[in-house]
mmCIF file of C-alpha atoms in Angstrom:
data_model
loop_
_atom_site.group_PDB
_atom_site.id
_atom_site.type_symbol
_atom_site.label_atom_id
_atom_site.label_comp_id
_atom_site.label_asym_id
_atom_site.label_seq_id
_atom_site.Cartn_x
_atom_site.Cartn_y
_atom_site.Cartn_z
ATOM 1 C CA MET A 1 0.163 0.267 -0.024
ATOM 2 C CA ARG A 2 1.127 3.825 -1.483
ATOM 3 C CA VAL A 3 0.250 5.974 1.726
ATOM 4 C CA LEU A 4 1.087 9.621 1.952
ATOM 5 C CA VAL A 5 1.894 10.811 5.755
ATOM 6 C CA THR A 6 1.940 14.589 6.028
ATOM 7 C CA GLY A 7 3.664 16.322 8.904
ATOM 8 C CA GLY A 8 5.708 12.908 8.834
ATOM 9 C CA ALA A 9 8.549 14.349 9.387
ATOM 10 C CA GLY A 10 7.215 15.728 13.385
ATOM 11 C CA PHE A 11 6.742 13.980 16.627
ATOM 12 C CA ILE A 12 3.842 12.105 15.671
ATOM 13 C CA GLY A 13 4.614 11.883 12.021
ATOM 14 C CA SER A 14 8.068 10.604 11.749
ATOM 15 C CA HIS A 15 6.557 7.245 14.104
ATOM 16 C CA ILE A 16 4.145 6.580 11.900
ATOM 17 C CA VAL A 17 6.310 6.428 8.073
ATOM 18 C CA ASP A 18 8.909 3.733 10.538
ATOM 19 C CA GLU A 19 6.005 1.522 11.497
ATOM 20 C CA LEU A 20 4.088 1.964 7.857
ATOM 21 C CA LEU A 21 7.753 1.147 6.494
ATOM 22 C CA ALA A 22 9.053 -1.769 8.831
ATOM 23 C CA GLY A 23 5.891 -3.035 7.699
ATOM 24 C CA GLY A 24 6.377 -3.329 3.933
ATOM 25 C CA HIS A 25 4.367 -0.313 3.170
ATOM 26 C CA GLU A 26 5.664 2.602 0.858
ATOM 27 C CA VAL A 27 6.067 5.714 1.647
ATOM 28 C CA ARG A 28 4.765 9.896 0.402
ATOM 29 C CA VAL A 29 5.897 12.650 3.561
ATOM 30 C CA VAL A 30 4.709 15.827 3.023
ATOM 31 C CA ASP A 31 5.830 18.009 5.608
ATOM 32 C CA SER A 32 6.888 22.425 5.956
ATOM 33 C CA LEU A 33 9.812 21.150 8.663
ATOM 34 C CA SER A 34 7.899 24.932 9.996
ATOM 35 C CA PRO A 35 10.084 26.387 12.329
ATOM 36 C CA ALA A 36 8.201 26.431 15.397
ATOM 37 C CA ALA A 37 8.626 22.429 15.554
ATOM 38 C CA HIS A 38 12.266 22.329 13.588
ATOM 39 C CA ARG A 39 15.184 24.132 13.855
ATOM 40 C CA MET A 40 17.247 21.539 12.437
ATOM 41 C CA HIS A 41 17.117 18.989 9.440
ATOM 42 C CA PRO A 42 15.842 15.522 11.998
ATOM 43 C CA ASP A 43 18.585 12.892 11.892
ATOM 44 C CA TYR A 44 15.972 10.255 12.366
ATOM 45 C CA LEU A 45 14.387 10.090 8.592
ATOM 46 C CA ASP A 46 14.509 6.524 7.137
ATOM 47 C CA HIS A 47 16.075 7.092 3.674
ATOM 48 C CA ARG A 48 13.069 4.514 2.632
ATOM 49 C CA ALA A 49 10.312 7.254 2.721
ATOM 50 C CA ASP A 50 9.927 9.525 -0.587
ATOM 51 C CA TYR A 51 9.965 13.268 1.069
ATOM 52 C CA ARG A 52 9.083 16.578 0.312
ATOM 53 C CA PHE A 53 9.776 19.257 2.228
ATOM 54 C CA GLU A 54 6.773 21.615 1.089
ATOM 55 C CA ASP A 55 3.911 23.191 2.501
ATOM 56 C CA LEU A 56 0.087 21.788 1.697
ATOM 57 C CA ASN A 57 -0.615 25.188 1.190
ATOM 58 C CA VAL A 58 1.485 25.740 -1.443
ATOM 59 C CA PRO A 59 -0.143 25.869 -5.081
ATOM 60 C CA GLY A 60 0.137 22.329 -6.667
ATOM 61 C CA VAL A 61 2.069 20.701 -3.939
ATOM 62 C CA ALA A 62 -1.013 18.852 -1.916
ATOM 63 C CA VAL A 63 -2.300 17.723 -5.620
ATOM 64 C CA ALA A 64 1.290 16.184 -6.234
ATOM 65 C CA ALA A 65 1.249 14.666 -2.809
ATOM 66 C CA VAL A 66 -2.109 12.431 -3.046
ATOM 67 C CA THR A 67 -1.427 11.860 -6.817
ATOM 68 C CA GLY A 68 -1.682 7.682 -6.884
ATOM 69 C CA VAL A 69 -1.826 6.848 -3.382
ATOM 70 C CA ASP A 70 -4.450 3.976 -1.720
ATOM 71 C CA ALA A 71 -4.335 6.202 1.968
ATOM 72 C CA VAL A 72 -4.089 9.238 3.230
ATOM 73 C CA CYS A 73 -2.298 9.578 7.458
ATOM 74 C CA HIS A 74 -2.995 13.896 8.044
ATOM 75 C CA GLN A 75 -0.832 14.485 11.067
ATOM 76 C CA ALA A 76 0.482 18.020 9.929
ATOM 77 C CA SER A 77 -0.629 20.574 12.675
ATOM 78 C CA ARG A 78 0.722 23.593 14.569
ATOM 79 C CA VAL A 79 -0.090 21.860 17.967
ATOM 80 C CA GLY A 80 -1.114 23.255 22.012
ATOM 81 C CA LEU A 81 -1.533 26.417 23.484
ATOM 82 C CA GLY A 82 1.580 29.251 21.397
ATOM 83 C CA VAL A 83 2.225 32.001 22.638
ATOM 84 C CA ASP A 84 -1.175 34.002 22.661
ATOM 85 C CA PHE A 85 -4.146 34.796 20.969
ATOM 86 C CA GLY A 86 -1.681 36.477 18.025
ATOM 87 C CA ASP A 87 -1.218 33.257 17.132
ATOM 88 C CA VAL A 88 -3.778 32.670 15.433
ATOM 89 C CA ALA A 89 -3.712 33.176 12.026
ATOM 90 C CA ALA A 90 -0.501 30.656 12.211
ATOM 91 C CA TYR A 91 -2.940 28.418 13.930
ATOM 92 C CA VAL A 92 -5.953 28.198 10.612
ATOM 93 C CA ALA A 93 -3.468 28.491 8.143
ATOM 94 C CA ASP A 94 -1.138 25.350 9.605
ATOM 95 C CA ASN A 95 -4.301 23.350 10.820
ATOM 96 C CA ASP A 96 -7.562 25.115 8.528
ATOM 97 C CA ALA A 97 -6.002 25.968 5.056
ATOM 98 C CA ALA A 98 -3.978 23.160 4.820
ATOM 99 C CA THR A 99 -6.467 20.336 5.253
ATOM 100 C CA ALA A 100 -8.843 22.395 3.184
ATOM 101 C CA ALA A 101 -5.766 22.692 0.694
ATOM 102 C CA LEU A 102 -5.717 18.246 1.262
ATOM 103 C CA LEU A 103 -9.251 17.878 0.370
ATOM 104 C CA ALA A 104 -9.148 20.374 -2.123
ATOM 105 C CA ALA A 105 -6.726 18.348 -4.063
ATOM 106 C CA LEU A 106 -8.149 14.832 -3.258
ATOM 107 C CA HIS A 107 -11.941 16.524 -4.111
ATOM 108 C CA GLU A 108 -9.419 16.789 -8.121
ATOM 109 C CA ARG A 109 -7.986 13.264 -7.783
ATOM 110 C CA ARG A 110 -11.583 11.820 -7.064
ATOM 111 C CA TYR A 111 -9.986 10.094 -4.292
ATOM 112 C CA ALA A 112 -12.458 7.773 -2.749
ATOM 113 C CA GLY A 113 -10.298 5.603 0.434
ATOM 114 C CA ARG A 114 -9.614 6.207 3.536
ATOM 115 C CA LEU A 115 -8.742 9.282 5.446
ATOM 116 C CA VAL A 116 -6.806 9.210 9.036
ATOM 117 C CA LEU A 117 -6.876 12.997 10.523
ATOM 118 C CA ALA A 118 -4.731 13.166 13.540
ATOM 119 C CA SER A 119 -7.536 15.244 15.899
ATOM 120 C CA SER A 120 -6.635 15.631 19.593
ATOM 121 C CA MET A 121 -8.428 15.624 23.135
ATOM 122 C CA VAL A 122 -9.353 19.866 22.980
ATOM 123 C CA VAL A 123 -12.030 19.342 20.936
ATOM 124 C CA TYR A 124 -14.264 17.894 23.640
ATOM 125 C CA GLY A 125 -12.738 21.266 26.056
ATOM 126 C CA GLU A 126 -13.715 19.922 29.645
ATOM 127 C CA GLY A 127 -13.463 16.527 30.295
ATOM 128 C CA GLY A 128 -16.918 14.709 32.225
ATOM 129 C CA TYR A 129 -18.177 15.588 35.500
ATOM 130 C CA ARG A 130 -21.154 14.228 38.238
ATOM 131 C CA CYS A 131 -22.228 16.380 41.100
ATOM 132 C CA PRO A 132 -22.185 13.482 43.701
ATOM 133 C CA ASP A 133 -25.951 14.811 44.483
ATOM 134 C CA HIS A 134 -27.005 16.446 40.675
ATOM 135 C CA GLY A 135 -25.548 13.984 38.443
ATOM 136 C CA ARG A 136 -23.761 15.120 35.982
ATOM 137 C CA GLU A 137 -22.612 18.056 34.792
ATOM 138 C CA ARG A 138 -21.121 20.152 32.213
ATOM 139 C CA PRO A 139 -19.264 23.070 33.147
ATOM 140 C CA GLY A 140 -18.875 26.244 31.911
ATOM 141 C CA PRO A 141 -15.799 28.066 31.107
ATOM 142 C CA ARG A 142 -13.440 28.870 33.651
ATOM 143 C CA ARG A 143 -13.348 32.222 35.144
ATOM 144 C CA GLU A 144 -10.033 33.778 35.692
ATOM 145 C CA ILE A 145 -11.823 35.154 38.884
ATOM 146 C CA ASP A 146 -11.710 31.656 40.398
ATOM 147 C CA LEU A 147 -8.146 30.798 38.848
ATOM 148 C CA ARG A 148 -6.545 33.350 40.120
ATOM 149 C CA GLN A 149 -8.053 32.418 43.907
ATOM 150 C CA GLY A 150 -6.332 28.980 44.078
ATOM 151 C CA ARG A 151 -10.160 27.472 43.339
ATOM 152 C CA PHE A 152 -9.262 25.061 40.137
ATOM 153 C CA GLU A 153 -12.040 22.622 40.533
ATOM 154 C CA PRO A 154 -15.383 22.825 38.664
ATOM 155 C CA SER A 155 -18.392 23.358 40.368
ATOM 156 C CA CYS A 156 -22.143 22.370 40.351
ATOM 157 C CA SER A 157 -24.334 25.120 38.821
ATOM 158 C CA ARG A 158 -27.145 24.351 41.746
ATOM 159 C CA CYS A 159 -24.728 23.824 44.620
ATOM 160 C CA ASP A 160 -21.457 25.379 43.949
ATOM 161 C CA ARG A 161 -19.859 21.957 45.544
ATOM 162 C CA ASP A 162 -16.801 20.933 42.878
ATOM 163 C CA LEU A 163 -17.474 18.228 40.601
ATOM 164 C CA GLU A 164 -15.949 14.662 40.310
ATOM 165 C CA PRO A 165 -13.974 14.121 36.798
ATOM 166 C CA ILE A 166 -15.512 11.014 34.865
ATOM 167 C CA ASP A 167 -13.817 9.437 31.608
ATOM 168 C CA ILE A 168 -16.098 10.872 28.371
ATOM 169 C CA ASP A 169 -16.880 9.044 25.479
ATOM 170 C CA GLU A 170 -16.763 9.820 21.321
ATOM 171 C CA ASP A 171 -20.449 11.467 21.939
ATOM 172 C CA GLU A 172 -19.729 13.193 23.944
ATOM 173 C CA PRO A 173 -19.947 17.189 22.206
ATOM 174 C CA LEU A 174 -17.661 18.934 20.790
ATOM 175 C CA ASP A 175 -16.492 21.696 23.141
ATOM 176 C CA PRO A 176 -13.314 23.621 22.279
ATOM 177 C CA ARG A 177 -12.397 26.621 24.503
ATOM 178 C CA ASN A 178 -9.123 27.926 22.988
ATOM 179 C CA VAL A 179 -7.114 28.265 19.314
ATOM 180 C CA TYR A 180 -5.514 25.237 18.681
ATOM 181 C CA ALA A 181 -8.970 23.554 19.715
ATOM 182 C CA ALA A 182 -10.995 24.940 17.230
ATOM 183 C CA THR A 183 -8.690 24.183 14.184
ATOM 184 C CA LYS A 184 -8.813 20.313 15.574
ATOM 185 C CA VAL A 185 -12.871 21.077 15.485
ATOM 186 C CA HIS A 186 -12.754 22.418 12.247
ATOM 187 C CA GLN A 187 -10.573 19.865 11.337
ATOM 188 C CA GLU A 188 -12.463 16.968 11.991
ATOM 189 C CA GLN A 189 -15.780 19.009 10.143
ATOM 190 C CA LEU A 190 -13.913 20.081 6.723
ATOM 191 C CA CYS A 191 -13.121 16.142 6.910
ATOM 192 C CA THR A 192 -16.127 14.263 7.319
ATOM 193 C CA ALA A 193 -17.721 16.964 4.880
ATOM 194 C CA TYR A 194 -15.473 15.928 2.789
ATOM 195 C CA ALA A 195 -16.435 12.119 3.837
ATOM 196 C CA ARG A 196 -20.275 12.559 2.716
ATOM 197 C CA VAL A 197 -19.473 14.030 -1.029
ATOM 198 C CA SER A 198 -16.586 12.056 -1.619
ATOM 199 C CA GLY A 199 -17.381 8.460 -0.856
ATOM 200 C CA ALA A 200 -13.548 8.486 1.517
ATOM 201 C CA GLU A 201 -13.366 7.286 4.640
ATOM 202 C CA VAL A 202 -12.450 9.523 7.145
ATOM 203 C CA VAL A 203 -11.346 8.152 10.897
ATOM 204 C CA ARG A 204 -10.694 10.569 13.389
ATOM 205 C CA LEU A 205 -7.999 9.671 16.223
ATOM 206 C CA ARG A 206 -7.937 11.574 19.416
ATOM 207 C CA TYR A 207 -5.073 12.116 20.564
ATOM 208 C CA HIS A 208 -4.455 12.819 24.516
ATOM 209 C CA ASN A 209 -1.067 13.595 25.759
ATOM 210 C CA VAL A 210 1.652 12.141 23.477
ATOM 211 C CA TYR A 211 5.004 11.964 25.177
ATOM 212 C CA GLY A 212 8.424 10.198 23.294
ATOM 213 C CA PRO A 213 11.377 10.009 21.720
ATOM 214 C CA ARG A 214 11.205 13.249 19.039
ATOM 215 C CA MET A 215 9.168 15.402 20.677
ATOM 216 C CA PRO A 216 10.490 18.951 20.399
ATOM 217 C CA ARG A 217 12.155 20.608 23.127
ATOM 218 C CA ASP A 218 12.320 24.575 24.139
ATOM 219 C CA THR A 219 9.087 25.781 22.709
ATOM 220 C CA PRO A 220 5.556 27.504 23.360
ATOM 221 C CA TYR A 221 4.359 24.875 21.051
ATOM 222 C CA ALA A 222 5.530 21.798 23.013
ATOM 223 C CA GLY A 223 3.428 19.281 25.533
ATOM 224 C CA VAL A 224 4.149 19.155 29.457
ATOM 225 C CA ALA A 225 5.423 16.289 28.994
ATOM 226 C CA SER A 226 8.319 17.632 26.550
ATOM 227 C CA ILE A 227 8.454 21.194 29.097
ATOM 228 C CA PHE A 228 8.875 18.912 32.428
ATOM 229 C CA ARG A 229 12.025 16.737 30.548
ATOM 230 C CA SER A 230 13.869 20.218 29.272
ATOM 231 C CA ALA A 231 13.725 21.349 32.528
ATOM 232 C CA VAL A 232 14.696 17.834 34.535
ATOM 233 C CA GLN A 233 17.750 17.759 31.705
ATOM 234 C CA ALA A 234 18.442 21.368 32.108
ATOM 235 C CA GLY A 235 18.344 20.317 36.598
ATOM 236 C CA VAL A 236 15.874 22.757 36.700
ATOM 237 C CA ALA A 237 12.955 21.693 38.854
ATOM 238 C CA PRO A 238 9.619 21.629 36.845
ATOM 239 C CA ARG A 239 6.857 23.721 36.655
ATOM 240 C CA VAL A 240 3.600 22.414 37.795
ATOM 241 C CA PHE A 241 0.767 24.616 36.697
ATOM 242 C CA GLU A 242 -1.846 24.861 38.884
ATOM 243 C CA ASP A 243 -2.169 22.730 41.955
ATOM 244 C CA GLY A 244 -0.686 19.571 40.171
ATOM 245 C CA GLY A 245 -4.232 17.371 40.549
ATOM 246 C CA GLN A 246 -4.921 17.938 36.445
ATOM 247 C CA ARG A 247 -5.947 14.703 35.566
ATOM 248 C CA ARG A 248 -4.633 13.817 32.172
ATOM 249 C CA ASP A 249 -4.062 10.239 30.130
ATOM 250 C CA PHE A 250 -0.518 10.558 28.998
ATOM 251 C CA VAL A 251 -0.147 8.012 26.142
ATOM 252 C CA HIS A 252 3.665 6.947 24.024
ATOM 253 C CA VAL A 253 3.838 7.777 20.929
ATOM 254 C CA ALA A 254 5.047 4.645 20.030
ATOM 255 C CA ASP A 255 1.042 2.873 20.806
ATOM 256 C CA VAL A 256 0.160 6.042 18.666
ATOM 257 C CA ALA A 257 1.441 5.230 15.906
ATOM 258 C CA HIS A 258 0.048 1.607 16.238
ATOM 259 C CA ALA A 259 -3.320 3.376 16.278
ATOM 260 C CA ASN A 260 -2.689 4.844 12.864
ATOM 261 C CA VAL A 261 -0.919 1.689 11.320
ATOM 262 C CA LEU A 262 -4.612 -0.129 13.026
ATOM 263 C CA ALA A 263 -6.791 2.219 11.129
ATOM 264 C CA LEU A 264 -4.689 2.794 7.519
ATOM 265 C CA THR A 265 -4.710 -1.318 7.427
ATOM 266 C CA ALA A 266 -7.878 -2.294 8.927
ATOM 267 C CA THR A 267 -9.475 -4.726 6.203
ATOM 268 C CA GLY A 268 -13.342 -3.459 7.132
ATOM 269 C CA PRO A 269 -15.465 -0.079 7.326
ATOM 270 C CA VAL A 270 -13.561 1.797 11.019
ATOM 271 C CA GLY A 271 -14.726 5.534 9.931
ATOM 272 C CA GLY A 272 -15.648 7.427 12.717
ATOM 273 C CA ALA A 273 -13.702 9.475 15.718
ATOM 274 C CA PHE A 274 -11.685 6.783 18.145
ATOM 275 C CA ASN A 275 -9.951 8.183 21.833
ATOM 276 C CA ILE A 276 -6.519 7.189 21.337
ATOM 277 C CA ALA A 277 -5.625 7.269 25.560
ATOM 278 C CA SER A 278 -3.950 4.511 27.392
ATOM 279 C CA GLY A 279 -7.424 4.545 29.704
ATOM 280 C CA MET A 280 -4.510 4.867 33.090
ATOM 281 C CA PRO A 281 -4.691 8.454 33.626
ATOM 282 C CA HIS A 282 -2.690 10.638 35.982
ATOM 283 C CA THR A 283 -2.626 13.750 37.331
ATOM 284 C CA LEU A 284 0.421 15.803 35.564
ATOM 285 C CA TRP A 285 2.086 16.125 39.706
ATOM 286 C CA ASP A 286 2.519 11.818 39.392
ATOM 287 C CA MET A 287 3.690 12.449 35.847
ATOM 288 C CA ALA A 288 6.004 15.179 36.941
ATOM 289 C CA ALA A 289 7.253 13.440 39.955
ATOM 290 C CA ALA A 290 7.029 9.541 37.692
ATOM 291 C CA LEU A 291 9.828 11.525 35.763
ATOM 292 C CA HIS A 292 11.610 13.384 38.124
ATOM 293 C CA GLN A 293 12.310 9.548 39.704
ATOM 294 C CA ALA A 294 13.238 7.674 36.346
ATOM 295 C CA ALA A 295 15.963 11.115 35.674
ATOM 296 C CA GLY A 296 17.193 10.896 38.645
ATOM 297 C CA SER A 297 17.002 14.286 39.085
ATOM 298 C CA THR A 298 17.921 16.653 41.871
ATOM 299 C CA ALA A 299 15.411 19.559 41.585
ATOM 300 C CA ALA A 300 11.915 17.982 42.368
ATOM 301 C CA PRO A 301 9.288 19.203 40.669
ATOM 302 C CA VAL A 302 6.588 21.984 42.480
ATOM 303 C CA VAL A 303 3.488 23.205 41.929
ATOM 304 C CA SER A 304 3.425 26.336 41.254
ATOM 305 C CA GLY A 305 0.185 28.149 41.501
ATOM 306 C CA ASP A 306 0.282 29.582 37.598
ATOM 307 C CA TYR A 307 -2.668 28.986 35.529
ATOM 308 C CA ARG A 308 -3.914 29.547 31.868
ATOM 309 C CA LEU A 309 -6.784 30.564 30.826
ATOM 310 C CA GLY A 310 -6.808 28.447 28.104
ATOM 311 C CA ASP A 311 -6.325 25.138 29.671
ATOM 312 C CA VAL A 312 -8.931 22.595 31.433
ATOM 313 C CA ARG A 313 -9.121 21.161 34.631
ATOM 314 C CA HIS A 314 -9.369 17.483 33.821
ATOM 315 C CA ILE A 315 -9.657 15.673 30.406
ATOM 316 C CA THR A 316 -9.551 11.843 30.562
ATOM 317 C CA ALA A 317 -11.985 10.028 27.987
ATOM 318 C CA SER A 318 -12.665 5.946 27.804
ATOM 319 C CA PRO A 319 -10.650 3.834 24.655
ATOM 320 C CA ARG A 320 -13.618 1.212 24.253
ATOM 321 C CA ARG A 321 -14.089 1.827 21.516
ATOM 322 C CA ALA A 322 -10.108 1.786 19.066
ATOM 323 C CA ARG A 323 -9.983 -1.684 21.170
ATOM 324 C CA GLU A 324 -13.301 -3.143 19.812
ATOM 325 C CA VAL A 325 -12.682 -1.738 16.038
ATOM 326 C CA LEU A 326 -9.409 -1.111 16.064
ATOM 327 C CA GLY A 327 -7.490 -3.286 17.965
ATOM 328 C CA PHE A 328 -5.715 -0.565 19.595
ATOM 329 C CA VAL A 329 -4.538 -1.310 23.278
ATOM 330 C CA ALA A 330 -1.892 0.814 24.395
ATOM 331 C CA ARG A 331 1.337 -1.094 26.051
ATOM 332 C CA VAL A 332 3.773 1.398 27.675
ATOM 333 C CA GLY A 333 2.428 2.554 31.121
ATOM 334 C CA LEU A 334 3.052 5.374 32.907
ATOM 335 C CA THR A 335 5.849 4.542 34.987
ATOM 336 C CA GLU A 336 7.911 2.316 32.373
ATOM 337 C CA GLY A 337 7.376 5.006 29.763
ATOM 338 C CA MET A 338 8.635 7.342 31.981
ATOM 339 C CA THR A 339 11.425 5.484 32.757
ATOM 340 C CA ARG A 340 11.993 5.617 28.659
ATOM 341 C CA PHE A 341 11.275 9.149 27.688
ATOM 342 C CA ALA A 342 13.700 10.947 30.545
ATOM 343 C CA ARG A 343 16.449 8.806 28.112
ATOM 344 C CA ASP A 344 15.322 9.570 25.116
ATOM 345 C CA PRO A 345 16.829 11.543 22.895
ATOM 346 C CA MET A 346 14.741 15.291 21.751
ATOM 347 C CA ARG A 347 14.155 17.001 18.951
ATOM 348 C CA ALA A 348 16.252 20.613 18.419
#
């Protein structure tokens, strides 16, 4: 099978390329090597792939990229919360416009195969919650006055008690709460619209907190695991925002890459949305402490009390549907993963 992997020189995309090549597939990569993610040419690229270091937004690039492919894996994206709202145009260009260019090219080529999209947990906004007395609740956007006062937990709209976080599934309403999240929702919507008119099958993989080798370091677009790893490596105490109690699901990049390959190579219909998670949530403090211990660092993590208004408090989800439909089961637990990650090569 000949597979196009956009963003295939990046953190997650390069691992997908490696697994596809190991499975005997032909791989074509389009990657702009954006300076926001790449400060130098990656040294881990497998020469067996066909690399095209071009921008999907440049006319003609997407059409040439999709010509003759059997499947498409769309990983190219600007991730993270960025610096501030001033990044909005860059996020829309890299995520929304590039996806539109890819879909227009697929339409021109009358492509009706499988399209696997890298989506994210951020499309949900806050995760699931319940009040012990009043049942399920969907909290509104967090208020800066509460965060400033150290009140980080969402509260019940009827009794004002702190809500208890629960896992959600793929049928939860979408509620993006920052620019990055809004672009990921739009990517999903654009791909779904294309599927309706073309007959293509779209698989939307909603990644949770991905970590592992080749993560970019020292950039505002890096994930929290990368930020903590950079601090540990520099002998600086990782600063854990809020009170460290934020629940996340940390999933190793090898598992995420495998989920993509399962989706690309499935023999039966697998369209729809899937949570790609370990199913074993931990707090940010748990993650920071596990990384600190694995690295043998003398600089223990500290709770800073800082916050970002675009962050959500808790977001964990059930990977049941991915297990039942794709056969995906995460294989790397947090302790093992952080032991590896403490020594993994990072990307400059």
